[in-house]
Structures are given as C-alpha cells and as structure tokens.
Amino acid sequence: MEAQQNVVPFPGVIPEGMARLNVTFSGSNGDLAEPVAFDLADVDVRRIAAEAIAAGSIPGIARVMGLDLVDFVVDRFGPTEGLPARLMIRPKVPFGA
Amino acid sequence: MIVGVGALGSHVALFARNWGNPLRVIDHDRVEAKNLAAQVHTRMGLGANKAVGLQRTLQGLFGTRVEAIPHRLTADNAAQLLGGAALVLDCTDNIEARRLITAAVRVTAIPCLHGAVSADGMFARVVWDELFVPDAEGTPGAATCEGGVALPFFAMTGAQMAGVAQAFLVAGARVSYQLTPTSIIRIG
C-alpha cells in the first residue's frame, strides 16, 4: 500500500514534483491513471508498475500477476514544451544491428 | 552515416535511400542465411560483408550512392571513421560499440541518433544522444531477433528513425521517440 501514498488525484494538471508514469510491457504501452512522485526510487517505480499490471489497471496492458520488472529501466524526463514530467519504465534495448 | 546495417540499420538505409548525398554505412559482419528473414540483405549477398552487400543492393535496386566501410568500429578508429559525418545513426547491437560511438560524437560534436530494440523485438527507442544511455544485454551473448517475426517492427522502427533523421537534416528538429508495434510515443 506504500504505492498509494505516492499518488494524487488525476486527471488535471500534474502538480510540481509529480510525474506521469508510462509503462511499456510485452509490446504494449500505457499510462497509470494517477501521477507519481518524480523522485521515486527506481525500485519503487518497478513495484508500482508491477502492481498496476497485476491489477489490470493500465489501459492497453493485459493483466499479468507476479512480475518484478527487475530488468526494466526507469527513464526520467522533466517537463518540456507540451509534455509533463514523466517517468517511463521500459524493457532494455541493447540491440539494433 | 549508419553504423551497423543489420536488422535495424539496413532498414534505416532503405528508407534513407533518397537523401541525395552518398550514404556511408559501416559494418564488419558478414551476411548469413539467417539474416535474410529480417534484414535488407539478399541471397546474392550471402557471405559478403554487410556494408558491401547493402551497397550493392541499394545501388542495384535504386541507384542509391552508398559508401561501404567494411570495418569494425574500435577505440583506435572511431574518431577517424565517424569524423566528418553530418549525422551519425547508431544501429549497433552491443554496449561496447554504443559507448565508442557516444564517446566519439561527444568529443567531435557530431549529431547522433541512436536506434535500439529490445530482445523480444517488441519495443524500440529512437533517441538523440543527449537523452541516450546505452543498455547492457539482459543476458550477454543472447541471440538477437533473427527470425522473421519481428520484421514488420524492424521496418517500422527503421522508418521512424529515418524520418527523425530526415527532419533533423531538413529542419534541425531533434525529437526522440519510443515505439511498440502499436504505439509511437514522443519522449523528448
């Protein structure tokens, strides 16, 4: 329940110090309904995302139980023109050639 | 200049074929039969260096002028091989090569766009160097997506990367994205 301590009502303007949390998992992508604290530790971002996937509460991402997302990367982007502050948790991308 | 012309880089080259100036492509690897399912390489190029094979393919099919550099990028030659490029497109498949490229372009102030794909071939990033941190493999030495299943996604990512690069070359825009097979999201 620690995750719930880090969220505030949404939608609306994302308050200072908060960020939209975007999750990419298994080829699908979606935002959590509530913003989270921008300075959350990576381990907490992984836990919140895993809990949201387990709850089936991220639009566009199928419900999957028991994930730890330990190999996932957390990117942090401050607010820019037209975009709010965002945390984005995603798979590693080592390949190209 | 495209560094790495396998699954991603060969598609970037395909979609960059009408840029006008000669494309410079770098790759030390050879075309194998398993590459044909997901890369812009052909049976005629089997056994050839990938940069040379792609040069022949693009010149033969479209008349595109391509300069092939059939060498491995190393700490000793990176600055020389990348020097003078208007734009470097990093399509390599390992963290060592990405670190070499990143170090070289940051010293020389050459614009660099990185393209990178997840191991399952279902997620990719097209990211300008200022936002880029190279990822290590989850399991070192793990096979990349060599089957044809991910071909549409490689083509989609290659097209996006070529489009982003073209927007930079034409208008100086530097926009970064992440992609899944069903979404393209601007990240910066």
GROMACS .gro file of C-alpha atoms in nm:
model
  285
    1MET     CA    1   0.000   0.000   0.000
    2GLU     CA    2   0.305   0.220   0.003
    3ALA     CA    3   0.235   0.287  -0.364
    4GLN     CA    4  -0.088   0.463  -0.281
    5GLN     CA    5   0.096   0.707  -0.060
    6ASN     CA    6   0.277   0.832  -0.368
    7VAL     CA    7  -0.023   0.917  -0.581
    8VAL     CA    8  -0.259   1.212  -0.602
    9PRO     CA    9  -0.588   1.256  -0.789
   10PHE     CA   10  -0.565   1.270  -1.168
   11PRO     CA   11  -0.651   1.385  -1.439
   12GLY     CA   12  -0.575   1.752  -1.447
   13VAL     CA   13  -0.254   1.946  -1.432
   14ILE     CA   14   0.023   1.733  -1.290
   15PRO     CA   15   0.143   1.905  -0.971
   16GLU     CA   16   0.502   2.017  -0.931
   17GLY     CA   17   0.719   1.734  -0.812
   18MET     CA   18   0.489   1.473  -0.965
   19ALA     CA   19   0.511   1.291  -1.296
   20ARG     CA   20   0.308   1.078  -1.532
   21LEU     CA   21   0.416   0.714  -1.515
   22ASN     CA   22   0.424   0.537  -1.850
   23VAL     CA   23   0.472   0.160  -1.866
   24THR     CA   24   0.589  -0.049  -2.160
   25PHE     CA   25   0.545  -0.422  -2.114
   26SER     CA   26   0.530  -0.710  -2.360
   27GLY     CA   27   0.488  -0.487  -2.663
   28SER     CA   28   0.212  -0.278  -2.507
   29ASN     CA   29   0.219   0.067  -2.358
   30GLY     CA   30   0.003   0.276  -2.129
   31ASP     CA   31  -0.008   0.541  -1.856
   32LEU     CA   32  -0.107   0.492  -1.496
   33ALA     CA   33  -0.424   0.680  -1.411
   34GLU     CA   34  -0.258   0.872  -1.129
   35PRO     CA   35   0.069   1.066  -1.131
   36VAL     CA   36   0.351   0.959  -0.902
   37ALA     CA   37   0.631   1.143  -0.727
   38PHE     CA   38   0.904   1.233  -0.976
   39ASP     CA   39   1.181   1.141  -0.733
   40LEU     CA   40   1.057   0.792  -0.654
   41ALA     CA   41   1.339   0.539  -0.632
   42ASP     CA   42   1.366   0.303  -0.929
   43VAL     CA   43   1.274   0.008  -0.709
   44ASP     CA   44   0.950   0.181  -0.611
   45VAL     CA   45   0.869   0.266  -0.973
   46ARG     CA   46   0.915  -0.102  -1.064
   47ARG     CA   47   0.693  -0.211  -0.776
   48ILE     CA   48   0.417   0.039  -0.857
   49ALA     CA   49   0.421  -0.061  -1.224
   50ALA     CA   50   0.414  -0.433  -1.138
   51GLU     CA   51   0.123  -0.377  -0.902
   52ALA     CA   52  -0.066  -0.182  -1.166
   53ILE     CA   53  -0.009  -0.455  -1.426
   54ALA     CA   54  -0.120  -0.718  -1.175
   55ALA     CA   55  -0.433  -0.515  -1.107
   56GLY     CA   56  -0.503  -0.474  -1.478
   57SER     CA   57  -0.536  -0.101  -1.424
   58ILE     CA   58  -0.318   0.027  -1.710
   59PRO     CA   59  -0.525   0.082  -2.025
   60GLY     CA   60  -0.375  -0.116  -2.311
   61ILE     CA   61  -0.169  -0.355  -2.100
   62ALA     CA   62  -0.301  -0.702  -2.027
   63ARG     CA   63  -0.322  -0.812  -1.663
   64VAL     CA   64  -0.025  -1.026  -1.555
   65MET     CA   65   0.040  -1.133  -1.198
   66GLY     CA   66   0.369  -1.182  -1.019
   67LEU     CA   67   0.603  -0.956  -1.217
   68ASP     CA   68   0.906  -0.792  -1.059
   69LEU     CA   69   1.026  -0.593  -1.366
   70VAL     CA   70   1.376  -0.619  -1.223
   71ASP     CA   71   1.541  -0.598  -1.568
   72PHE     CA   72   1.340  -0.293  -1.668
   73VAL     CA   73   1.488   0.054  -1.700
   74VAL     CA   74   1.337   0.369  -1.549
   75ASP     CA   75   1.381   0.686  -1.757
   76ARG     CA   76   1.306   1.029  -1.611
   77PHE     CA   77   1.209   1.328  -1.820
   78GLY     CA   78   1.142   1.669  -1.671
   79PRO     CA   79   0.862   1.882  -1.815
   80THR     CA   80   0.930   2.014  -2.163
   81GLU     CA   81   0.730   2.206  -2.423
   82GLY     CA   82   0.389   2.047  -2.430
   83LEU     CA   83   0.490   1.745  -2.224
   84PRO     CA   84   0.456   1.698  -1.849
   85ALA     CA   85   0.722   1.543  -1.628
   86ARG     CA   86   0.731   1.172  -1.699
   87LEU     CA   87   0.872   0.853  -1.559
   88MET     CA   88   0.889   0.580  -1.820
   89ILE     CA   89   0.957   0.219  -1.727
   90ARG     CA   90   1.056   0.001  -2.019
   91PRO     CA   91   1.250  -0.310  -2.129
   92LYS     CA   92   1.619  -0.281  -2.203
   93VAL     CA   93   1.703  -0.207  -2.566
   94PRO     CA   94   2.051  -0.347  -2.633
   95PHE     CA   95   2.003  -0.442  -2.998
   96GLY     CA   96   1.997  -0.272  -3.333
   97ALA     CA   97   2.221  -0.417  -3.597
   98MET     CA   98   2.640   0.773  -4.173
   99ILE     CA   99   2.484   0.450  -4.049
  100VAL     CA  100   2.683   0.236  -3.806
  101GLY     CA  101   2.557  -0.122  -3.808
  102VAL     CA  102   2.346  -0.240  -4.102
  103GLY     CA  103   2.171  -0.546  -3.966
  104ALA     CA  104   1.803  -0.569  -3.880
  105LEU     CA  105   1.760  -0.204  -3.788
  106GLY     CA  106   2.038  -0.027  -3.977
  107SER     CA  107   1.962  -0.195  -4.309
  108HIS     CA  108   1.601  -0.076  -4.286
  109VAL     CA  109   1.713   0.276  -4.196
  110ALA     CA  110   1.930   0.272  -4.508
  111LEU     CA  111   1.636   0.152  -4.716
  112PHE     CA  112   1.426   0.448  -4.602
  113ALA     CA  113   1.717   0.692  -4.633
  114ARG     CA  114   1.792   0.596  -4.992
  115ASN     CA  115   1.657   0.920  -5.140
  116TRP     CA  116   1.853   1.164  -4.926
  117GLY     CA  117   2.076   1.261  -5.215
  118ASN     CA  118   2.423   1.255  -5.067
  119PRO     CA  119   2.610   0.926  -5.061
  120LEU     CA  120   2.513   0.718  -4.759
  121ARG     CA  121   2.811   0.595  -4.564
  122VAL     CA  122   2.749   0.257  -4.396
  123ILE     CA  123   2.980   0.077  -4.155
  124ASP     CA  124   2.964  -0.289  -4.056
  125HIS     CA  125   3.229  -0.557  -4.002
  126ASP     CA  126   2.989  -0.852  -4.006
  127ARG     CA  127   2.904  -1.086  -4.293
  128VAL     CA  128   2.566  -1.170  -4.440
  129GLU     CA  129   2.443  -1.511  -4.328
  130ALA     CA  130   2.139  -1.706  -4.441
  131LYS     CA  131   1.968  -1.646  -4.106
  132ASN     CA  132   1.986  -1.269  -4.168
  133LEU     CA  133   1.767  -1.279  -4.477
  134ALA     CA  134   1.442  -1.315  -4.283
  135ALA     CA  135   1.465  -0.980  -4.103
  136GLN     CA  136   1.732  -0.769  -4.273
  137VAL     CA  137   1.761  -0.586  -4.605
  138HIS     CA  138   2.018  -0.830  -4.734
  139THR     CA  139   1.970  -1.069  -5.022
  140ARG     CA  140   2.076  -1.416  -5.130
  141MET     CA  141   2.319  -1.256  -5.374
  142GLY     CA  142   2.499  -1.102  -5.076
  143LEU     CA  143   2.546  -1.421  -4.877
  144GLY     CA  144   2.899  -1.434  -4.743
  145ALA     CA  145   2.972  -1.074  -4.831
  146ASN     CA  146   3.042  -0.803  -4.580
  147LYS     CA  147   2.710  -0.648  -4.475
  148ALA     CA  148   2.813  -0.293  -4.564
  149VAL     CA  149   2.929  -0.406  -4.908
  150GLY     CA  150   2.623  -0.626  -4.957
  151LEU     CA  151   2.389  -0.341  -4.872
  152GLN     CA  152   2.581  -0.108  -5.101
  153ARG     CA  153   2.528  -0.348  -5.392
  154THR     CA  154   2.161  -0.397  -5.306
  155LEU     CA  155   2.074  -0.027  -5.280
  156GLN     CA  156   2.280   0.070  -5.582
  157GLY     CA  157   2.142  -0.217  -5.787
  158LEU     CA  158   1.776  -0.171  -5.695
  159PHE     CA  159   1.752   0.206  -5.660
  160GLY     CA  160   2.071   0.362  -5.791
  161THR     CA  161   2.148   0.490  -5.442
  162ARG     CA  162   2.505   0.601  -5.392
  163VAL     CA  163   2.650   0.418  -5.093
  164GLU     CA  164   2.999   0.423  -4.948
  165ALA     CA  165   3.065   0.094  -4.770
  166ILE     CA  166   3.314   0.073  -4.484
  167PRO     CA  167   3.369  -0.296  -4.403
  168HIS     CA  168   3.543  -0.244  -4.070
  169ARG     CA  169   3.472  -0.296  -3.703
  170LEU     CA  170   3.449   0.025  -3.505
  171THR     CA  171   3.724   0.035  -3.243
  172ALA     CA  172   3.863   0.284  -2.996
  173ASP     CA  173   4.151   0.341  -3.238
  174ASN     CA  174   3.946   0.415  -3.549
  175ALA     CA  175   3.613   0.553  -3.419
  176ALA     CA  176   3.707   0.920  -3.444
  177GLN     CA  177   3.851   0.870  -3.793
  178LEU     CA  178   3.559   0.665  -3.929
  179LEU     CA  179   3.289   0.888  -3.783
  180GLY     CA  180   3.470   1.216  -3.842
  181GLY     CA  181   3.318   1.449  -4.096
  182ALA     CA  182   2.972   1.293  -4.079
  183ALA     CA  183   2.679   1.534  -4.086
  184LEU     CA  184   2.486   1.287  -3.872
  185VAL     CA  185   2.565   0.951  -3.716
  186LEU     CA  186   2.288   0.692  -3.693
  187ASP     CA  187   2.381   0.433  -3.431
  188CYS     CA  188   2.219   0.099  -3.514
  189THR     CA  189   2.471  -0.125  -3.339
  190ASP     CA  190   2.388  -0.428  -3.130
  191ASN     CA  191   2.619  -0.412  -2.829
  192ILE     CA  192   2.702  -0.177  -2.549
  193GLU     CA  193   3.072  -0.157  -2.634
  194ALA     CA  194   3.005  -0.020  -2.982
  195ARG     CA  195   2.748   0.223  -2.847
  196ARG     CA  196   2.996   0.354  -2.591
  197LEU     CA  197   3.257   0.405  -2.862
  198ILE     CA  198   3.011   0.594  -3.078
  199THR     CA  199   2.885   0.803  -2.789
  200ALA     CA  200   3.238   0.895  -2.683
  201ALA     CA  201   3.342   0.987  -3.037
  202VAL     CA  202   3.040   1.201  -3.124
  203ARG     CA  203   3.052   1.385  -2.794
  204VAL     CA  204   3.416   1.478  -2.846
  205THR     CA  205   3.359   1.588  -3.204
  206ALA     CA  206   3.010   1.738  -3.150
  207ILE     CA  207   2.866   1.531  -3.435
  208PRO     CA  208   2.487   1.495  -3.405
  209CYS     CA  209   2.395   1.134  -3.326
  210LEU     CA  210   2.066   0.950  -3.326
  211HIS     CA  211   2.058   0.612  -3.154
  212GLY     CA  212   1.822   0.332  -3.252
  213ALA     CA  213   1.780   0.037  -3.019
  214VAL     CA  214   1.548  -0.261  -2.996
  215SER     CA  215   1.456  -0.492  -2.708
  216ALA     CA  216   1.550  -0.860  -2.709
  217ASP     CA  217   1.194  -0.969  -2.782
  218GLY     CA  218   1.167  -0.735  -3.082
  219MET     CA  219   0.857  -0.565  -2.939
  220PHE     CA  220   0.997  -0.237  -2.813
  221ALA     CA  221   1.238   0.019  -2.955
  222ARG     CA  222   1.380   0.361  -2.884
  223VAL     CA  223   1.489   0.627  -3.133
  224VAL     CA  224   1.677   0.871  -2.914
  225TRP     CA  225   1.908   1.168  -2.968
  226ASP     CA  226   2.242   1.142  -2.796
  227GLU     CA  227   2.165   1.397  -2.524
  228LEU     CA  228   1.894   1.162  -2.389
  229PHE     CA  229   2.076   0.836  -2.453
  230VAL     CA  230   2.224   0.595  -2.202
  231PRO     CA  231   2.323   0.261  -2.357
  232ASP     CA  232   2.160  -0.051  -2.212
  233ALA     CA  233   2.351  -0.369  -2.148
  234GLU     CA  234   2.211  -0.700  -2.266
  235GLY     CA  235   1.994  -0.877  -2.011
  236THR     CA  236   2.187  -1.196  -2.084
  237PRO     CA  237   2.521  -1.128  -2.254
  238GLY     CA  238   2.552  -1.305  -2.586
  239ALA     CA  239   2.180  -1.371  -2.615
  240ALA     CA  240   2.059  -1.416  -2.971
  241THR     CA  241   1.903  -1.113  -3.133
  242CYS     CA  242   1.573  -1.137  -3.318
  243GLU     CA  243   1.690  -1.331  -3.619
  244GLY     CA  244   1.362  -1.487  -3.722
  245GLY     CA  245   1.121  -1.305  -3.944
  246VAL     CA  246   0.858  -1.246  -3.677
  247ALA     CA  247   0.994  -0.904  -3.584
  248LEU     CA  248   1.050  -0.792  -3.945
  249PRO     CA  249   0.750  -0.553  -3.956
  250PHE     CA  250   0.864  -0.392  -3.630
  251PHE     CA  251   1.221  -0.353  -3.754
  252ALA     CA  252   1.084  -0.188  -4.068
  253MET     CA  253   0.858   0.035  -3.858
  254THR     CA  254   1.145   0.138  -3.631
  255GLY     CA  255   1.380   0.188  -3.926
  256ALA     CA  256   1.125   0.409  -4.099
  257GLN     CA  257   1.074   0.613  -3.782
  258MET     CA  258   1.448   0.653  -3.736
  259ALA     CA  259   1.494   0.762  -4.097
  260GLY     CA  260   1.206   1.006  -4.060
  261VAL     CA  261   1.351   1.158  -3.743
  262ALA     CA  262   1.692   1.187  -3.907
  263GLN     CA  263   1.541   1.346  -4.216
  264ALA     CA  264   1.355   1.601  -4.002
  265PHE     CA  265   1.687   1.692  -3.844
  266LEU     CA  266   1.870   1.721  -4.175
  267VAL     CA  267   1.595   1.930  -4.330
  268ALA     CA  268   1.486   2.148  -4.039
  269GLY     CA  269   1.721   2.083  -3.747
  270ALA     CA  270   1.448   1.914  -3.540
  271ARG     CA  271   1.567   1.678  -3.265
  272VAL     CA  272   1.275   1.471  -3.143
  273SER     CA  273   1.308   1.135  -2.966
  274TYR     CA  274   1.055   0.852  -2.958
  275GLN     CA  275   0.985   0.510  -2.816
  276LEU     CA  276   0.790   0.254  -3.011
  277THR     CA  277   0.595  -0.066  -2.970
  278PRO     CA  278   0.423  -0.247  -3.256
  279THR     CA  279   0.108  -0.050  -3.173
  280SER     CA  280   0.234   0.284  -3.045
  281ILE     CA  281   0.481   0.564  -3.112
  282ILE     CA  282   0.535   0.800  -2.819
  283ARG     CA  283   0.737   1.118  -2.819
  284ILE     CA  284   0.975   1.120  -2.524
  285GLY     CA  285   1.171   1.438  -2.580
   0.00000   0.00000   0.00000
